[in-house]
Short mmCIF file of C-alpha atoms in Angstrom, two decimals:
data_model
loop_
_atom_site.label_atom_id
_atom_site.label_comp_id
_atom_site.label_asym_id
_atom_site.label_seq_id
_atom_site.Cartn_x
_atom_site.Cartn_y
_atom_site.Cartn_z
CA MET I 1 -15.21 -20.90 4.65
CA LYS I 2 -18.16 -22.06 2.67
CA LYS I 3 -17.72 -23.29 -0.85
CA ILE I 4 -19.82 -21.33 -3.34
CA GLN I 5 -21.85 -24.07 -5.08
CA ASP I 6 -22.95 -22.16 -8.17
CA ILE I 7 -19.51 -21.74 -9.57
CA ASN I 8 -19.43 -24.02 -12.64
CA LEU I 9 -15.77 -24.17 -13.88
CA GLU I 10 -13.86 -26.91 -15.59
CA ASN I 11 -11.19 -28.99 -13.82
CA PHE I 12 -7.64 -27.75 -13.47
CA ASN I 13 -5.45 -27.89 -16.53
CA ILE I 14 -1.65 -27.66 -16.68
CA LEU I 15 -1.53 -23.92 -17.19
CA GLU I 16 -3.69 -23.41 -14.09
CA LYS I 17 -1.47 -25.65 -11.98
CA LEU I 18 1.53 -23.51 -12.99
CA MET I 19 -0.19 -20.41 -11.77
CA PHE I 20 -0.21 -21.56 -8.11
CA PRO I 21 3.62 -21.48 -7.39
CA LEU I 22 3.75 -18.18 -9.28
CA LEU I 23 0.94 -16.70 -7.22
CA LEU I 24 2.60 -17.80 -3.93
CA LEU I 25 5.96 -16.50 -5.01
CA LEU I 26 4.59 -13.04 -5.96
CA PRO I 27 4.67 -11.48 -2.45
CA LEU I 28 8.34 -12.69 -1.97
CA SER I 29 9.25 -11.33 -5.44
CA LEU I 30 8.03 -7.94 -4.41
CA THR I 31 10.66 -7.84 -1.80
CA ILE I 32 13.69 -8.97 -3.82
CA SER I 33 13.15 -8.01 -7.50
CA ILE I 34 10.58 -5.88 -9.25
CA LEU I 35 11.53 -7.49 -12.62
CA ILE I 36 10.69 -10.98 -11.21
CA ALA I 37 7.50 -9.58 -9.72
CA GLU I 38 6.51 -8.04 -13.06
CA LEU I 39 7.30 -11.32 -14.85
CA ILE I 40 5.14 -13.32 -12.36
CA SER I 41 2.31 -10.80 -12.42
CA SER I 42 2.40 -10.74 -16.32
CA LEU I 43 2.18 -14.49 -16.55
CA ILE I 44 -0.86 -14.46 -14.14
CA ALA I 45 -2.36 -11.75 -16.25
CA ILE I 46 -1.82 -13.79 -19.42
CA PHE I 47 -3.49 -16.81 -17.72
CA ALA I 48 -6.50 -14.54 -16.94
CA LEU I 49 -6.65 -13.28 -20.49
CA PHE I 50 -6.47 -16.91 -21.79
CA TRP I 51 -9.22 -18.10 -19.35
CA ILE I 52 -11.55 -15.17 -20.37
CA TYR I 53 -11.06 -16.09 -24.11
CA LYS I 54 -11.56 -19.76 -23.48
CA ASN I 55 -14.81 -19.17 -21.48
CA ARG I 56 -16.00 -16.13 -23.49
CA ASP I 57 -19.51 -17.63 -23.81
CA ASN I 58 -19.73 -18.35 -20.10
CA LEU I 59 -18.39 -15.55 -17.96
CA GLY I 60 -20.87 -15.93 -15.10
CA ILE I 61 -18.42 -15.27 -12.23
CA LEU I 62 -17.09 -12.15 -13.87
CA GLN I 63 -20.63 -10.81 -14.30
CA GLU I 64 -20.95 -10.87 -10.49
CA ILE I 65 -18.04 -8.39 -10.15
CA LYS I 66 -18.75 -6.30 -13.33
CA THR I 67 -19.18 -3.03 -11.46
CA PRO I 68 -15.64 -2.84 -10.05
CA ILE I 69 -14.25 -4.26 -13.35
CA TYR I 70 -16.01 -1.52 -15.29
CA ILE I 71 -14.66 1.15 -12.98
CA ILE I 72 -11.08 -0.01 -13.45
CA LEU I 73 -11.67 -0.23 -17.32
CA LEU I 74 -13.13 3.31 -17.13
CA PHE I 75 -9.88 4.44 -15.46
CA TYR I 76 -7.86 2.64 -18.15
CA ILE I 77 -9.71 4.35 -20.92
CA ILE I 78 -9.03 7.75 -19.31
CA ILE I 79 -5.34 6.81 -19.16
CA ILE I 80 -5.38 5.82 -22.85
CA ILE I 81 -7.05 9.21 -23.78
CA SER I 82 -4.45 10.99 -21.72
CA LEU I 83 -1.74 9.09 -23.63
CA GLY I 84 -3.01 10.69 -26.88
CA PHE I 85 -2.33 14.14 -25.36
CA SER I 86 0.88 13.15 -23.59
CA TYR I 87 3.69 15.71 -23.28
CA ASN I 88 6.03 12.85 -24.21
CA PHE I 89 4.21 10.04 -25.98
CA ASN I 90 7.14 7.64 -26.09
CA LYS I 91 7.77 8.00 -22.35
CA SER I 92 4.07 7.48 -21.58
CA PHE I 93 3.28 4.59 -24.03
CA LEU I 94 4.34 1.56 -22.18
CA PRO I 95 3.12 2.28 -18.69
CA SER I 96 -0.13 3.68 -20.16
CA PHE I 97 -1.07 1.06 -22.79
CA PHE I 98 -0.17 -1.98 -20.63
CA TYR I 99 -1.79 -0.58 -17.45
CA PHE I 100 -4.68 -3.13 -18.08
CA ARG I 101 -2.27 -5.95 -16.94
CA TYR I 102 -2.83 -4.99 -13.40
CA LEU I 103 -6.63 -5.64 -13.64
CA LEU I 104 -5.87 -8.96 -15.40
CA LEU I 105 -3.59 -9.84 -12.49
CA SER I 106 -6.39 -9.27 -10.01
CA LEU I 107 -8.87 -11.24 -12.20
CA GLY I 108 -6.32 -14.20 -12.50
CA ILE I 109 -6.10 -14.26 -8.75
CA PHE I 110 -9.87 -14.14 -8.47
CA ILE I 111 -10.41 -16.97 -10.89
CA LEU I 112 -7.96 -19.18 -9.08
CA ILE I 113 -9.68 -18.53 -5.75
CA CYS I 114 -13.09 -19.35 -7.27
CA LYS I 115 -11.81 -22.48 -8.98
CA PHE I 116 -9.82 -23.86 -5.98
CA GLU I 117 -11.14 -22.80 -2.55
CA ARG I 118 -7.75 -23.63 -0.84
CA THR I 119 -6.15 -20.76 -2.82
CA LEU I 120 -6.83 -18.31 0.00
CA LYS I 121 -5.35 -20.59 2.57
CA LEU I 122 -2.24 -20.98 0.42
CA ILE I 123 -1.93 -17.23 0.00
CA LEU I 124 -2.27 -16.75 3.76
CA ILE I 125 0.36 -19.37 4.49
CA SER I 126 2.80 -17.94 1.94
CA LEU I 127 2.37 -14.41 3.50
CA LEU I 128 2.86 -15.71 7.07
CA LEU I 129 6.05 -17.62 6.02
CA LEU I 130 7.21 -14.43 4.20
CA LEU I 131 6.60 -12.41 7.40
CA PHE I 132 8.58 -15.08 9.33
CA LEU I 133 11.52 -14.87 6.88
CA ILE I 134 11.51 -11.03 7.01
CA SER I 135 11.49 -11.18 10.88
CA ILE I 136 14.49 -13.56 10.87
CA ASP I 137 16.36 -11.52 8.27
CA SER I 138 15.44 -8.24 10.20
CA PHE I 139 16.71 -9.67 13.48
CA ILE I 140 20.10 -10.61 11.89
CA GLU I 141 20.21 -7.05 10.37
CA ALA I 142 19.58 -5.55 13.83
CA LEU I 143 22.48 -7.60 15.16
CA LYS I 144 24.66 -6.12 12.52
CA ILE I 145 23.52 -2.55 13.31
CA ASN I 146 24.38 -3.10 16.99
CA LYS I 147 27.60 -4.94 16.06
CA ILE I 148 26.56 -7.97 18.23
CA ILE I 149 28.51 -11.34 18.05
CA GLY I 150 30.90 -9.87 15.60
CA LEU I 151 28.41 -8.88 12.92
CA SER I 152 28.65 -5.49 11.32
CA MET I 153 26.82 -3.57 8.68
CA GLU I 154 27.98 -3.29 5.15
CA GLU I 155 30.21 -0.35 4.43
CA TYR I 156 27.95 1.18 1.70
CA ARG I 157 25.11 1.38 4.25
CA ILE I 158 27.35 3.12 6.75
CA ALA I 159 28.56 5.53 4.14
CA ALA I 160 25.08 6.34 3.06
CA GLY I 161 24.08 7.02 6.69
CA SER I 162 21.36 4.43 6.54
CA HIS I 163 22.98 1.90 8.82
CA TYR I 164 20.68 2.37 11.88
CA PHE I 165 17.35 1.20 10.34
CA ILE I 166 16.29 -2.15 8.90
CA THR I 167 15.42 -2.86 5.24
CA SER I 168 15.59 -6.66 5.18
CA PHE I 169 15.23 -8.10 1.66
CA PHE I 170 14.89 -4.60 0.17
CA ASP I 171 18.56 -4.04 0.77
CA ASP I 172 19.37 -0.30 0.13
CA GLU I 173 15.78 0.54 -0.76
CA LYS I 174 13.65 2.05 2.07
CA LYS I 175 10.50 0.08 1.28
CA LEU I 176 10.05 -2.49 4.06
CA GLY I 177 7.75 -0.45 6.21
CA SER I 178 5.54 0.46 3.25
CA PHE I 179 5.45 -3.17 2.25
CA LEU I 180 4.34 -4.42 5.67
CA ALA I 181 1.83 -1.56 6.21
CA ARG I 182 0.13 -2.36 2.89
CA LEU I 183 0.09 -6.14 3.39
CA CYS I 184 -1.04 -6.02 7.00
CA PRO I 185 -4.78 -5.66 6.30
CA LEU I 186 -4.72 -8.57 3.70
CA ILE I 187 -3.11 -10.83 6.25
CA LEU I 188 -5.56 -9.91 8.99
CA SER I 189 -8.41 -10.19 6.56
CA LEU I 190 -7.47 -13.77 5.53
CA ILE I 191 -6.93 -14.81 9.11
CA ILE I 192 -10.44 -13.62 10.01
CA PHE I 193 -12.17 -15.06 6.94
CA LEU I 194 -10.53 -18.49 6.89
CA ASN I 195 -10.88 -18.94 10.70
CA PHE I 196 -8.39 -21.78 11.14
CA LYS I 197 -9.20 -24.03 14.18
CA VAL I 198 -5.67 -23.47 15.61
CA PHE I 199 -6.33 -19.73 15.67
CA ASN I 200 -9.53 -20.21 17.69
CA LYS I 201 -7.39 -21.46 20.60
CA PHE I 202 -4.72 -18.78 20.17
CA ASP I 203 -5.69 -15.42 18.63
CA ILE I 204 -2.85 -14.87 16.23
CA LYS I 205 -4.05 -11.46 15.07
CA ILE I 206 -2.58 -9.48 17.99
CA PRO I 207 0.88 -11.13 17.79
CA ILE I 208 0.95 -10.47 14.10
CA LEU I 209 0.08 -6.82 14.64
CA VAL I 210 2.81 -6.50 17.29
CA LEU I 211 5.39 -8.09 15.07
CA ILE I 212 4.47 -6.00 11.96
CA GLY I 213 4.41 -2.84 14.17
CA LEU I 214 7.88 -3.51 15.55
CA LEU I 215 9.35 -4.18 12.20
CA ILE I 216 7.74 -1.02 10.77
CA PHE I 217 9.06 1.04 13.71
CA PHE I 218 12.62 -0.03 13.08
CA THR I 219 12.42 0.82 9.40
CA SER I 220 12.14 4.51 10.46
CA GLU I 221 9.50 5.14 7.81
CA ARG I 222 7.24 7.75 9.24
CA THR I 223 4.36 7.39 6.71
CA ALA I 224 4.39 3.63 6.98
CA LEU I 225 4.18 3.92 10.77
CA PHE I 226 1.23 6.42 10.42
CA LEU I 227 -0.59 4.03 8.00
CA PHE I 228 -0.01 1.22 10.49
CA ILE I 229 -1.38 3.21 13.43
CA PHE I 230 -4.34 4.13 11.24
CA THR I 231 -4.90 0.44 10.58
CA ILE I 232 -4.69 -0.42 14.22
CA ILE I 233 -7.25 2.20 15.28
CA PHE I 234 -9.78 1.32 12.68
CA SER I 235 -9.28 -2.38 13.05
CA LEU I 236 -10.48 -2.27 16.59
CA LYS I 237 -13.91 -3.24 15.18
CA VAL I 238 -12.69 -6.82 14.69
CA PHE I 239 -10.80 -7.19 17.93
CA LYS I 240 -12.24 -8.30 21.24
CA ARG I 241 -9.65 -6.85 23.59
CA LYS I 242 -9.76 -3.38 22.11
CA PHE I 243 -8.47 -1.40 25.07
CA ILE I 244 -5.55 -3.80 25.74
CA LEU I 245 -4.52 -3.74 22.02
CA LEU I 246 -4.63 0.17 21.83
CA PHE I 247 -2.89 0.78 25.22
CA GLY I 248 -0.25 -1.91 24.42
CA ALA I 249 0.55 -0.41 21.05
CA PHE I 250 0.76 3.07 22.49
CA LEU I 251 3.04 1.90 25.43
CA ILE I 252 5.33 -0.19 23.20
CA LEU I 253 5.89 2.62 20.61
CA SER I 254 6.38 5.14 23.42
CA LEU I 255 9.02 3.01 25.19
CA LEU I 256 10.80 2.30 21.94
CA SER I 257 10.78 5.99 20.90
CA ILE I 258 12.22 6.98 24.25
CA SER I 259 14.84 4.23 24.45
CA GLN I 260 16.07 4.53 20.85
CA PRO I 261 17.66 8.07 20.36
CA LYS I 262 17.86 7.78 16.59
CA PHE I 263 14.32 6.77 16.13
CA PHE I 264 13.08 9.28 18.70
CA GLU I 265 14.91 11.98 16.61
CA LYS I 266 13.49 10.63 13.37
CA TYR I 267 9.79 10.17 14.51
CA ILE I 268 9.54 13.18 16.87
CA TYR I 269 12.09 15.90 16.24
CA ALA I 270 12.34 15.40 12.45
CA THR I 271 8.45 15.60 12.27
CA PHE I 272 8.42 18.74 14.46
CA TYR I 273 10.97 20.38 12.33
CA GLN I 274 9.04 19.34 9.17
CA PHE I 275 5.97 20.99 10.68
CA GLU I 276 8.06 24.05 11.64
CA ILE I 277 7.10 23.67 15.31
CA PHE I 278 10.78 24.55 15.84
CA ASP I 279 13.42 26.01 13.56
CA ARG I 280 16.37 24.39 11.76
CA SER I 281 19.07 25.67 14.09
CA THR I 282 17.30 24.13 17.12
CA TYR I 283 16.97 20.81 15.25
CA LEU I 284 20.64 20.77 14.24
CA ARG I 285 21.66 21.59 17.80
CA PHE I 286 19.71 18.70 19.02
CA LYS I 287 21.30 16.32 16.44
CA ARG I 288 24.75 17.40 17.50
CA GLY I 289 23.82 16.95 21.15
CA GLU I 290 24.31 20.52 22.01
CA THR I 291 20.84 21.04 23.52
CA LYS I 292 18.64 19.05 25.91
CA THR I 293 15.22 17.69 25.09
CA SER I 294 13.76 19.76 27.95
CA GLU I 295 15.02 23.01 26.41
CA ILE I 296 13.51 22.08 23.02
CA LEU I 297 10.17 21.32 24.51
CA GLU I 298 10.08 24.65 26.31
CA ASN I 299 10.64 26.52 23.07
CA LEU I 300 8.10 24.80 20.87
CA ASN I 301 6.19 27.29 18.63
CA PHE I 302 2.96 26.07 17.22
CA SER I 303 2.07 29.49 15.67
CA ASN I 304 4.11 28.60 12.57
CA PHE I 305 2.64 25.10 12.23
CA LYS I 306 2.60 23.71 8.70
CA TYR I 307 1.13 20.37 7.76
CA LEU I 308 3.40 20.14 4.75
CA SER I 309 7.17 20.76 4.69
CA GLU I 310 8.47 23.43 2.46
CA GLU I 311 9.72 20.73 0.06
CA HIS I 312 6.40 18.99 -0.12
CA GLU I 313 4.58 22.23 -0.44
CA LYS I 314 6.63 23.09 -3.53
CA LEU I 315 6.03 19.64 -5.00
CA ARG I 316 2.31 19.96 -4.37
CA ARG I 317 2.33 23.43 -5.99
CA SER I 318 4.04 22.16 -9.05
CA GLY I 319 1.49 19.40 -9.46
CA ILE I 320 -1.40 21.82 -9.09
CA ILE I 321 0.08 24.21 -11.69
CA ILE I 322 0.62 21.35 -14.21
CA PHE I 323 -3.07 20.15 -13.57
CA LYS I 324 -4.36 23.72 -14.22
CA ASP I 325 -2.55 23.75 -17.45
CA ASN I 326 -3.97 20.38 -18.52
CA ARG I 327 -7.26 19.97 -16.68
CA PHE I 328 -9.03 17.43 -18.85
CA THR I 329 -6.33 15.19 -20.25
CA GLY I 330 -3.31 15.63 -17.96
CA ILE I 331 0.24 15.44 -19.28
CA GLY I 332 0.58 11.72 -19.58
CA ILE I 333 2.10 9.21 -17.21
CA LYS I 334 5.83 9.38 -16.51
CA THR I 335 6.18 12.88 -18.02
CA TYR I 336 5.82 14.93 -14.82
CA HIS I 337 9.47 15.69 -14.20
CA ARG I 338 10.20 16.89 -17.79
CA TYR I 339 7.05 19.07 -17.99
CA CYS I 340 7.80 20.46 -14.46
CA LYS I 341 11.37 21.45 -15.42
CA LYS I 342 10.09 23.11 -18.56
CA ILE I 343 7.53 25.34 -16.86
CA LYS I 344 9.83 26.09 -13.95
CA GLU I 345 12.49 27.46 -16.31
CA GLU I 346 10.04 29.21 -18.68
CA ARG I 347 7.97 30.92 -15.92
CA SER I 348 10.64 31.23 -13.17
CA LEU I 349 8.46 29.38 -10.76
CA ASP I 350 9.43 28.67 -7.13
CA ILE I 351 8.59 25.01 -7.31
CA LEU I 352 10.38 21.65 -7.03
CA CYS I 353 10.45 19.08 -9.75
CA SER I 354 10.72 15.45 -8.64
CA SER I 355 9.58 12.33 -10.54
CA HIS I 356 6.06 12.90 -9.12
CA PRO I 357 4.41 15.36 -6.68
CA HIS I 358 4.36 12.94 -3.67
CA ASN I 359 0.64 13.05 -3.32
CA THR I 360 -1.66 10.40 -4.96
CA TYR I 361 -4.49 12.67 -6.06
CA ILE I 362 -2.42 15.60 -7.31
CA GLN I 363 -0.32 13.11 -9.26
CA ILE I 364 -3.44 11.60 -10.90
CA LEU I 365 -4.85 15.08 -11.62
CA SER I 366 -1.67 16.26 -13.30
CA ASP I 367 -0.91 12.98 -15.19
CA VAL I 368 -4.36 11.97 -16.49
CA GLY I 369 -6.68 14.88 -15.70
CA ILE I 370 -9.69 15.61 -13.66
CA PHE I 371 -11.79 12.59 -14.81
CA GLY I 372 -9.13 10.15 -13.61
CA GLY I 373 -8.96 11.96 -10.25
CA LEU I 374 -12.74 11.75 -9.96
CA VAL I 375 -12.69 7.98 -10.55
CA ILE I 376 -10.08 7.30 -7.86
CA LEU I 377 -11.77 9.65 -5.40
CA SER I 378 -15.11 7.93 -6.04
CA VAL I 379 -13.53 4.59 -5.37
CA PHE I 380 -12.00 5.84 -2.13
CA LEU I 381 -15.37 7.30 -0.99
CA TYR I 382 -17.26 4.16 -1.90
CA ILE I 383 -14.83 1.88 0.07
CA PHE I 384 -15.03 4.41 3.01
CA PHE I 385 -18.83 4.23 2.81
CA ILE I 386 -18.93 0.46 2.93
CA ASN I 387 -16.56 0.43 5.94
CA SER I 388 -18.74 3.04 7.66
CA LYS I 389 -21.79 0.77 7.13
CA ILE I 390 -19.94 -2.26 8.59
CA LEU I 391 -18.72 -0.21 11.42
CA PHE I 392 -22.23 0.47 12.64
CA ILE I 393 -23.36 -3.19 12.41
CA LYS I 394 -23.46 -4.53 15.95
CA ASN I 395 -22.19 -8.08 15.37
CA PRO I 396 -20.97 -8.29 11.76
CA SER I 397 -20.30 -11.76 10.26
CA ARG I 398 -16.87 -13.08 9.81
CA SER I 399 -17.02 -12.30 6.08
CA LEU I 400 -18.03 -8.75 6.76
CA GLN I 401 -15.16 -8.38 9.25
CA SER I 402 -12.77 -9.67 6.71
CA PHE I 403 -14.12 -7.38 4.01
CA TYR I 404 -13.79 -4.50 6.46
CA MET I 405 -10.16 -5.19 7.10
CA LEU I 406 -9.36 -5.62 3.40
CA ASN I 407 -11.10 -2.34 2.68
CA LEU I 408 -8.72 -0.74 5.12
CA GLY I 409 -5.86 -1.75 2.90
CA LEU I 410 -7.50 0.04 -0.05
CA ILE I 411 -8.10 3.12 2.07
CA ILE I 412 -4.48 3.46 3.17
CA ASN I 413 -3.34 3.10 -0.47
CA LEU I 414 -5.70 5.77 -1.57
CA MET I 415 -5.47 8.11 1.39
CA PRO I 416 -5.59 11.73 0.17
CA PHE I 417 -3.66 13.66 2.87
CA VAL I 418 -0.40 11.74 3.38
CA PRO I 419 2.76 11.78 1.31
CA SER I 420 2.86 9.00 -1.15
CA GLY I 421 5.03 7.20 -3.75
CA SER I 422 4.28 7.39 -7.44
CA PHE I 423 0.74 6.08 -8.05
CA PHE I 424 1.81 4.77 -11.48
CA ASN I 425 4.95 3.02 -10.22
CA ASN I 426 4.84 -0.66 -11.04
CA TRP I 427 5.74 -1.71 -7.44
CA ILE I 428 2.97 0.41 -6.00
CA ASN I 429 0.45 -0.94 -8.53
CA LEU I 430 1.38 -4.54 -7.73
CA MET I 431 0.90 -3.77 -3.99
CA ILE I 432 -2.64 -2.48 -4.77
CA TYR I 433 -3.84 -5.02 -7.41
CA PHE I 434 -2.39 -8.13 -5.67
CA PRO I 435 -4.81 -7.82 -2.72
CA LEU I 436 -7.54 -6.69 -5.13
CA GLY I 437 -7.94 -10.25 -6.45
CA THR I 438 -8.97 -11.27 -2.92
CA TRP I 439 -11.18 -8.18 -2.59
CA PHE I 440 -13.06 -9.32 -5.75
CA TYR I 441 -13.70 -12.64 -4.16
CA LEU I 442 -14.93 -11.29 -0.84
CA PHE I 443 -17.19 -8.75 -2.76
CA TYR I 444 -18.56 -11.62 -4.73
CA TYR I 445 -18.98 -13.83 -1.67
CA ILE I 446 -20.77 -11.15 0.26
CA LYS I 447 -23.01 -10.21 -2.69
CA LYS I 448 -24.04 -13.77 -3.34
CA ASN I 449 -24.72 -14.47 0.33
CA LYS I 450 -26.46 -11.09 0.84
CA LYS I 451 -24.28 -10.19 3.82
CA LEU I 452 -24.37 -6.46 3.20
#
């Protein structure tokens, strides 16, 4: 990695030295405690704010990334306007007013990377160590699930019916697959960009993909597995042994699905049932072991195929109705459930009311209105356009390959047509804005070196 010579920053001070352990602990904190993760991210955000104030007369490096900064600030302004029209101002105030802290987190990471070029190496090492720890913990958890060498799963997991899939440090929360799927592009991006000598002799990217893929599979999280497969397919651009990787991934996942009845049921039959390719009674008979796989396959009915389950369809419908009621300002962040229950009772609507409509764009439209939706959609299309350009470059540079991989991470976070968590959830936002600090740096690096 080349050091950018025109960055003129002062030497480290005590505050900046304190930021490094916090930055390296942030990924781990996201797996064990959202409160700790929020505290760490807030301290990094305060550091960024302090640095900007201290260097307010010389913000040269921030000028180089002003376009993405302005876009995020525009989105923040839209959120604040929406707050003024919120269905429940008190409920919306904190998540709306303090949303800017996520941008400051990304800027804090960007400043540290620019000031100390080994920051990226330290981030990569911390991520690989975390992946190693998760792997060890998941292996022990798998021993418990299968009651090997006297280990057994905790009673509360068995009582909840969640004792057959792994969660690792997330304990009873089903987030491990999503966490790994979202961090995978960042890990691969850093490996490509930094190009450690040891990785030249042994290409670590494929083993990393295999390990992450296996862990995601055993979480039984279907959306996470889909996002991971999407990442594999579109990351073939940066791999030399494309056919081997694709065939190997397909073979491993197929063998695992066939050999593990619980996961085969979850990934195949539960999905078929959700798409209404076969009916509920057939699905329940299969779960009770009263029918054979061959009989189910013979009675598949694709004429009733539905992309969305009935539950997701009702959630989607509720979000669209709320958006139509509040096209320009939305109803405010964190007020969806209350407003949904209100209109459901008043109008006797056949809808479901969860904490959010389980679709990123419908949630943004209903929460902050059409202008917020257009901003996020524009970001998605812009990132998609950049990756399309890189895709058709015959021999892209290492920095472009790295940028391409990191863009895949943004794409899977903003993908329109898959079920999603709450876009304004603090955990989700930290998973988006943590890699964004590195994205700022690669954007800056490529722009300065005229790589694209």
